[in-house]
Structures are given as C-alpha cells and as structure tokens.
Short mmCIF file of N, CA and C in Angstrom, two decimals:
data_model
loop_
_atom_site.label_atom_id
_atom_site.label_comp_id
_atom_site.label_asym_id
_atom_site.label_seq_id
_atom_site.Cartn_x
_atom_site.Cartn_y
_atom_site.Cartn_z
N UNK A 1 17.12 -15.94 28.19
CA UNK A 1 17.23 -15.09 27.03
C UNK A 1 16.53 -15.73 25.83
N UNK A 2 16.67 -17.04 25.71
CA UNK A 2 16.04 -17.76 24.59
C UNK A 2 14.52 -17.62 24.65
N UNK A 3 13.95 -17.82 25.85
CA UNK A 3 12.50 -17.69 26.00
C UNK A 3 12.04 -16.26 25.73
N UNK A 4 12.84 -15.30 26.17
CA UNK A 4 12.51 -13.89 25.95
C UNK A 4 12.51 -13.58 24.44
N UNK A 5 13.49 -14.08 23.73
CA UNK A 5 13.57 -13.87 22.28
C UNK A 5 12.38 -14.51 21.57
N UNK A 6 12.04 -15.74 21.97
CA UNK A 6 10.89 -16.42 21.36
C UNK A 6 9.62 -15.63 21.62
N UNK A 7 9.44 -15.14 22.86
CA UNK A 7 8.26 -14.36 23.21
C UNK A 7 8.16 -13.06 22.43
N UNK A 8 9.27 -12.35 22.31
CA UNK A 8 9.27 -11.09 21.56
C UNK A 8 8.94 -11.31 20.09
N UNK A 9 9.52 -12.33 19.51
CA UNK A 9 9.28 -12.61 18.09
C UNK A 9 7.84 -13.09 17.87
N UNK A 10 7.31 -13.84 18.83
CA UNK A 10 5.93 -14.33 18.72
C UNK A 10 4.94 -13.16 18.71
N UNK A 11 5.24 -12.10 19.48
CA UNK A 11 4.38 -10.92 19.50
C UNK A 11 4.26 -10.30 18.11
N UNK A 12 5.29 -10.39 17.32
CA UNK A 12 5.28 -9.87 15.96
C UNK A 12 4.86 -10.92 14.93
N UNK A 13 4.33 -12.04 15.42
CA UNK A 13 3.88 -13.16 14.56
C UNK A 13 5.03 -13.80 13.78
N UNK A 14 6.21 -13.82 14.39
CA UNK A 14 7.36 -14.50 13.79
C UNK A 14 7.62 -15.78 14.58
N UNK A 15 7.65 -16.90 13.88
CA UNK A 15 7.94 -18.18 14.52
C UNK A 15 9.41 -18.52 14.27
N UNK A 16 10.16 -18.66 15.34
CA UNK A 16 11.58 -18.99 15.19
C UNK A 16 11.75 -20.50 15.08
N UNK A 17 12.46 -20.92 14.07
CA UNK A 17 12.74 -22.34 13.86
C UNK A 17 14.13 -22.47 13.25
N UNK A 18 14.55 -23.70 13.02
CA UNK A 18 15.90 -24.00 12.51
C UNK A 18 16.99 -23.46 13.46
N UNK A 19 16.79 -23.71 14.74
CA UNK A 19 17.77 -23.27 15.73
C UNK A 19 19.07 -24.04 15.56
N UNK A 20 20.18 -23.33 15.68
CA UNK A 20 21.52 -23.93 15.65
C UNK A 20 22.36 -23.25 16.71
N UNK A 21 23.28 -23.98 17.26
CA UNK A 21 24.21 -23.41 18.23
C UNK A 21 25.43 -24.31 18.29
N UNK A 22 26.52 -23.76 18.81
CA UNK A 22 27.71 -24.58 18.96
C UNK A 22 27.79 -25.16 20.37
N UNK A 23 26.69 -25.04 21.11
CA UNK A 23 26.61 -25.59 22.46
C UNK A 23 25.32 -26.39 22.61
N UNK A 24 25.45 -27.63 23.01
CA UNK A 24 24.27 -28.48 23.21
C UNK A 24 23.37 -27.91 24.30
N UNK A 25 23.96 -27.28 25.27
CA UNK A 25 23.23 -26.67 26.39
C UNK A 25 22.22 -25.62 25.89
N UNK A 26 22.60 -24.84 24.91
CA UNK A 26 21.72 -23.79 24.39
C UNK A 26 20.51 -24.36 23.65
N UNK A 27 20.62 -25.57 23.15
CA UNK A 27 19.54 -26.17 22.36
C UNK A 27 18.67 -27.14 23.16
N UNK A 28 18.98 -27.34 24.44
CA UNK A 28 18.28 -28.38 25.20
C UNK A 28 16.78 -28.13 25.34
N UNK A 29 16.34 -26.87 25.41
CA UNK A 29 14.92 -26.57 25.58
C UNK A 29 14.18 -26.35 24.27
N UNK A 30 14.89 -26.41 23.16
CA UNK A 30 14.26 -26.20 21.84
C UNK A 30 13.69 -27.54 21.37
N UNK A 31 12.40 -27.55 20.97
CA UNK A 31 11.83 -28.81 20.47
C UNK A 31 12.61 -29.32 19.26
N UNK A 32 12.73 -30.62 19.14
CA UNK A 32 13.52 -31.24 18.08
C UNK A 32 13.09 -30.78 16.69
N UNK A 33 11.78 -30.60 16.49
CA UNK A 33 11.30 -30.19 15.16
C UNK A 33 11.73 -28.76 14.81
N UNK A 34 12.17 -27.98 15.79
CA UNK A 34 12.62 -26.61 15.53
C UNK A 34 14.14 -26.49 15.45
N UNK A 35 14.84 -27.61 15.57
CA UNK A 35 16.30 -27.59 15.52
C UNK A 35 16.80 -27.84 14.10
N UNK A 36 17.81 -27.11 13.73
CA UNK A 36 18.48 -27.32 12.44
C UNK A 36 19.66 -28.27 12.61
N UNK A 37 20.25 -28.25 13.79
CA UNK A 37 21.46 -29.02 14.06
C UNK A 37 21.24 -29.91 15.26
N UNK A 38 21.52 -31.20 15.12
CA UNK A 38 21.42 -32.15 16.22
C UNK A 38 22.81 -32.66 16.56
N UNK A 39 23.18 -32.59 17.82
CA UNK A 39 24.54 -32.94 18.22
C UNK A 39 24.87 -34.42 18.10
N UNK A 40 23.87 -35.25 17.92
CA UNK A 40 24.17 -36.68 17.79
C UNK A 40 24.53 -37.08 16.36
N UNK A 41 24.46 -36.14 15.43
CA UNK A 41 24.81 -36.43 14.05
C UNK A 41 26.25 -35.99 13.78
N UNK A 42 26.92 -36.68 12.88
CA UNK A 42 28.34 -36.42 12.63
C UNK A 42 28.56 -35.35 11.57
N UNK A 43 29.49 -34.46 11.84
CA UNK A 43 30.03 -33.54 10.84
C UNK A 43 28.96 -32.84 10.01
N UNK A 44 27.94 -32.34 10.67
CA UNK A 44 26.82 -31.72 9.97
C UNK A 44 27.13 -30.26 9.63
N UNK A 45 26.75 -29.85 8.42
CA UNK A 45 26.86 -28.45 7.99
C UNK A 45 25.50 -27.80 8.10
N UNK A 46 25.50 -26.55 8.54
CA UNK A 46 24.29 -25.75 8.65
C UNK A 46 24.53 -24.46 7.89
N UNK A 47 23.53 -23.98 7.17
CA UNK A 47 23.68 -22.68 6.48
C UNK A 47 23.29 -21.57 7.46
N UNK A 48 24.18 -20.62 7.65
CA UNK A 48 23.94 -19.47 8.50
C UNK A 48 24.34 -18.24 7.72
N UNK A 49 23.41 -17.30 7.57
CA UNK A 49 23.65 -16.10 6.76
C UNK A 49 24.10 -16.47 5.35
N UNK A 50 23.64 -17.61 4.87
CA UNK A 50 23.99 -18.06 3.53
C UNK A 50 25.35 -18.72 3.42
N UNK A 51 26.03 -18.88 4.53
CA UNK A 51 27.36 -19.51 4.53
C UNK A 51 27.31 -20.86 5.24
N UNK A 52 28.03 -21.86 4.72
CA UNK A 52 28.12 -23.13 5.44
C UNK A 52 28.86 -22.94 6.77
N UNK A 53 28.29 -23.54 7.84
CA UNK A 53 28.85 -23.42 9.19
C UNK A 53 28.88 -24.80 9.82
N UNK A 54 29.98 -25.14 10.44
CA UNK A 54 30.10 -26.38 11.20
C UNK A 54 29.97 -26.03 12.68
N UNK A 55 28.77 -26.22 13.26
CA UNK A 55 28.56 -25.82 14.66
C UNK A 55 29.48 -26.52 15.65
N UNK A 56 29.75 -27.79 15.42
CA UNK A 56 30.58 -28.54 16.37
C UNK A 56 31.96 -27.90 16.53
N UNK A 57 32.57 -27.46 15.42
CA UNK A 57 33.89 -26.81 15.46
C UNK A 57 33.78 -25.29 15.46
N UNK A 58 32.58 -24.75 15.24
CA UNK A 58 32.33 -23.31 15.13
C UNK A 58 33.20 -22.69 14.03
N UNK A 59 33.09 -23.27 12.83
CA UNK A 59 33.88 -22.83 11.68
C UNK A 59 32.95 -22.45 10.52
N UNK A 60 33.14 -21.24 9.98
CA UNK A 60 32.46 -20.85 8.75
C UNK A 60 33.30 -21.32 7.58
N UNK A 61 32.64 -21.70 6.50
CA UNK A 61 33.36 -22.18 5.33
C UNK A 61 33.06 -21.26 4.15
N UNK A 62 34.11 -20.80 3.50
CA UNK A 62 33.98 -19.98 2.30
C UNK A 62 34.41 -20.81 1.11
N UNK A 63 33.66 -20.69 0.04
CA UNK A 63 34.01 -21.43 -1.17
C UNK A 63 34.26 -20.44 -2.29
N UNK A 64 35.34 -20.67 -3.02
CA UNK A 64 35.67 -19.80 -4.14
C UNK A 64 36.25 -20.66 -5.25
N UNK A 65 35.78 -20.42 -6.44
CA UNK A 65 36.28 -21.15 -7.60
C UNK A 65 37.47 -20.38 -8.17
N UNK A 66 38.67 -20.85 -7.91
CA UNK A 66 39.87 -20.15 -8.37
C UNK A 66 40.06 -20.23 -9.87
N UNK A 67 39.32 -21.10 -10.53
CA UNK A 67 39.38 -21.15 -12.00
C UNK A 67 38.76 -19.90 -12.60
N UNK A 68 37.94 -19.20 -11.82
CA UNK A 68 37.29 -17.99 -12.30
C UNK A 68 38.18 -16.75 -12.16
N UNK A 69 39.33 -16.87 -11.51
CA UNK A 69 40.23 -15.73 -11.36
C UNK A 69 40.76 -15.36 -12.74
N UNK A 70 40.53 -14.12 -13.17
CA UNK A 70 40.94 -13.74 -14.52
C UNK A 70 42.45 -13.68 -14.68
N UNK A 71 42.93 -14.13 -15.83
CA UNK A 71 44.36 -14.06 -16.14
C UNK A 71 44.71 -12.61 -16.47
N UNK A 72 43.87 -11.98 -17.28
CA UNK A 72 44.06 -10.58 -17.65
C UNK A 72 43.14 -9.73 -16.77
N UNK A 73 43.73 -8.79 -16.05
CA UNK A 73 42.94 -7.96 -15.15
C UNK A 73 42.55 -6.66 -15.85
N UNK A 74 41.25 -6.45 -15.94
CA UNK A 74 40.70 -5.20 -16.46
C UNK A 74 39.80 -4.62 -15.37
N UNK A 75 39.32 -3.41 -15.57
CA UNK A 75 38.37 -2.84 -14.60
C UNK A 75 37.17 -3.77 -14.46
N UNK A 76 36.66 -4.23 -15.59
CA UNK A 76 35.46 -5.06 -15.59
C UNK A 76 35.69 -6.39 -14.85
N UNK A 77 36.79 -7.09 -15.17
CA UNK A 77 37.02 -8.39 -14.53
C UNK A 77 37.31 -8.25 -13.04
N UNK A 78 38.05 -7.20 -12.67
CA UNK A 78 38.36 -7.00 -11.25
C UNK A 78 37.09 -6.70 -10.45
N UNK A 79 36.26 -5.81 -10.96
CA UNK A 79 35.02 -5.47 -10.26
C UNK A 79 34.07 -6.66 -10.21
N UNK A 80 34.00 -7.42 -11.29
CA UNK A 80 33.15 -8.61 -11.32
C UNK A 80 33.61 -9.64 -10.29
N UNK A 81 34.91 -9.86 -10.22
CA UNK A 81 35.45 -10.84 -9.28
C UNK A 81 35.19 -10.43 -7.83
N UNK A 82 35.43 -9.18 -7.50
CA UNK A 82 35.25 -8.70 -6.13
C UNK A 82 33.78 -8.73 -5.72
N UNK A 83 32.90 -8.42 -6.65
CA UNK A 83 31.47 -8.40 -6.32
C UNK A 83 30.92 -9.80 -6.02
N UNK A 84 31.64 -10.84 -6.39
CA UNK A 84 31.21 -12.22 -6.11
C UNK A 84 31.59 -12.68 -4.71
N UNK A 85 32.37 -11.90 -3.99
CA UNK A 85 32.78 -12.28 -2.64
C UNK A 85 31.64 -11.98 -1.66
N UNK A 86 30.99 -13.03 -1.17
CA UNK A 86 29.86 -12.89 -0.25
C UNK A 86 30.38 -13.09 1.17
N UNK A 87 30.25 -12.05 1.99
CA UNK A 87 30.85 -12.09 3.32
C UNK A 87 30.01 -11.31 4.35
N UNK A 88 28.81 -11.79 4.71
CA UNK A 88 27.99 -11.05 5.67
C UNK A 88 28.65 -10.84 7.04
N UNK A 89 29.40 -11.82 7.58
CA UNK A 89 30.02 -11.56 8.89
C UNK A 89 31.24 -10.64 8.82
N UNK A 90 31.73 -10.35 7.63
CA UNK A 90 32.87 -9.44 7.49
C UNK A 90 34.22 -10.07 7.75
N UNK A 91 34.30 -11.38 7.75
CA UNK A 91 35.57 -12.05 8.04
C UNK A 91 36.59 -11.91 6.92
N UNK A 92 36.12 -11.65 5.70
CA UNK A 92 37.03 -11.50 4.56
C UNK A 92 37.38 -10.05 4.28
N UNK A 93 36.99 -9.13 5.14
CA UNK A 93 37.20 -7.71 4.86
C UNK A 93 38.65 -7.33 4.59
N UNK A 94 39.64 -7.89 5.28
CA UNK A 94 41.03 -7.54 4.93
C UNK A 94 41.36 -7.86 3.47
N UNK A 95 40.83 -8.95 2.95
CA UNK A 95 41.07 -9.32 1.55
C UNK A 95 40.27 -8.41 0.62
N UNK A 96 39.01 -8.17 0.98
CA UNK A 96 38.13 -7.35 0.14
C UNK A 96 38.66 -5.92 0.06
N UNK A 97 39.15 -5.38 1.16
CA UNK A 97 39.69 -4.01 1.15
C UNK A 97 40.91 -3.92 0.24
N UNK A 98 41.80 -4.91 0.30
CA UNK A 98 42.97 -4.91 -0.60
C UNK A 98 42.52 -4.97 -2.06
N UNK A 99 41.51 -5.78 -2.33
CA UNK A 99 41.00 -5.89 -3.70
C UNK A 99 40.39 -4.57 -4.16
N UNK A 100 39.68 -3.89 -3.27
CA UNK A 100 39.09 -2.59 -3.62
C UNK A 100 40.18 -1.54 -3.84
N UNK A 101 41.26 -1.64 -3.10
CA UNK A 101 42.39 -0.73 -3.32
C UNK A 101 43.01 -0.98 -4.69
N UNK A 102 43.04 -2.25 -5.10
CA UNK A 102 43.54 -2.60 -6.43
C UNK A 102 42.64 -1.99 -7.51
N UNK A 103 41.33 -2.06 -7.30
CA UNK A 103 40.39 -1.46 -8.26
C UNK A 103 40.61 0.04 -8.34
N UNK A 104 40.87 0.67 -7.21
CA UNK A 104 41.11 2.11 -7.21
C UNK A 104 42.34 2.44 -8.05
N UNK A 105 43.40 1.64 -7.91
CA UNK A 105 44.61 1.86 -8.72
C UNK A 105 44.32 1.70 -10.21
N UNK A 106 43.53 0.69 -10.54
CA UNK A 106 43.15 0.49 -11.95
C UNK A 106 42.34 1.68 -12.43
N UNK A 107 41.42 2.15 -11.61
CA UNK A 107 40.56 3.28 -11.98
C UNK A 107 41.39 4.54 -12.23
N UNK A 108 42.41 4.75 -11.40
CA UNK A 108 43.25 5.94 -11.54
C UNK A 108 44.11 5.91 -12.80
N UNK A 109 44.28 4.74 -13.40
CA UNK A 109 45.03 4.64 -14.66
C UNK A 109 44.23 5.20 -15.83
N UNK A 110 42.93 5.43 -15.61
CA UNK A 110 42.03 6.01 -16.62
C UNK A 110 42.08 5.25 -17.95
N UNK A 111 42.05 3.94 -17.83
CA UNK A 111 42.00 3.11 -19.03
C UNK A 111 40.57 2.61 -19.24
N UNK A 112 40.29 2.12 -20.42
CA UNK A 112 38.96 1.62 -20.76
C UNK A 112 38.62 0.40 -19.91
N UNK A 113 37.32 0.10 -19.79
CA UNK A 113 36.84 -1.01 -18.98
C UNK A 113 37.42 -2.36 -19.39
N UNK A 114 37.69 -2.56 -20.66
CA UNK A 114 38.12 -3.87 -21.13
C UNK A 114 39.58 -3.93 -21.56
N UNK A 115 40.34 -2.88 -21.30
CA UNK A 115 41.77 -2.91 -21.59
C UNK A 115 42.51 -3.47 -20.39
N UNK A 116 43.54 -4.26 -20.66
CA UNK A 116 44.31 -4.87 -19.58
C UNK A 116 45.03 -3.79 -18.78
N UNK A 117 45.04 -3.99 -17.48
CA UNK A 117 45.75 -3.08 -16.59
C UNK A 117 47.20 -3.55 -16.47
N UNK A 118 48.09 -2.62 -16.17
CA UNK A 118 49.47 -3.03 -15.91
C UNK A 118 49.49 -3.77 -14.58
N UNK A 119 50.41 -4.66 -14.38
CA UNK A 119 50.48 -5.47 -13.16
C UNK A 119 50.94 -4.68 -11.93
N UNK A 120 51.29 -3.42 -12.09
CA UNK A 120 51.73 -2.61 -10.96
C UNK A 120 50.54 -2.18 -10.16
#
C-alpha cells in the first residue's frame, strides 16, 4: 500500500516526505531522509495536522492557555474562545458542541455583544 501511495502521488508530481508512523514496521522501507520520526530517538514529538503527536505512544497533544478563559462571558468572548479550539481529527467535538450550545443560549438572550451573560 505504501508503494502504491508513493506511485500515485508521484504521478501528480507530489513527493511524499516526513513519513511518521506508530509502527517501526511501516517505516522500514522509507529512506531515512524521508522520515520525520526515527524509533531510535527518545520521546520525540511530530506535528501531524498541526497537532503535536507522540508516535511511540500514539497520543495527540492539545495545548490550551487557561489564563485566556474569560472571567466575564459575553457573546464576543465566548465566540472568540471557541474559535481558538483547533481540532482537525475531531477528538474535542464533545467539548466544542457543548460550547456551541452555550453560545446558542447566550444568543437567545438577545443581549449586546459585549454585555455579560447570566451564568445560567
């Protein structure tokens, strides 16, 4: 499958490089210069879809600055905070959906963008 993917991409003039996998077996035929992750190195992080990933443990890492969480919630601050959540694989969707439901409740209160919302 790896050779097939390389061949298909080469037909479109795309060179695949920075290969990463959580299995050493999958990377054995990839030239070293095309690898992003080498299994002989300790605790290496690789960026995948813009997110830090630890291939050895197969763990994505999300970073969030909790100091940026607004004390006073307004339409503007809630929408700004939610829009900063970057989640291409969709692993945070349960949290994001709850946050969007909160924005809907704020929106239904028909208050101004910068007025504090009630905590309900």
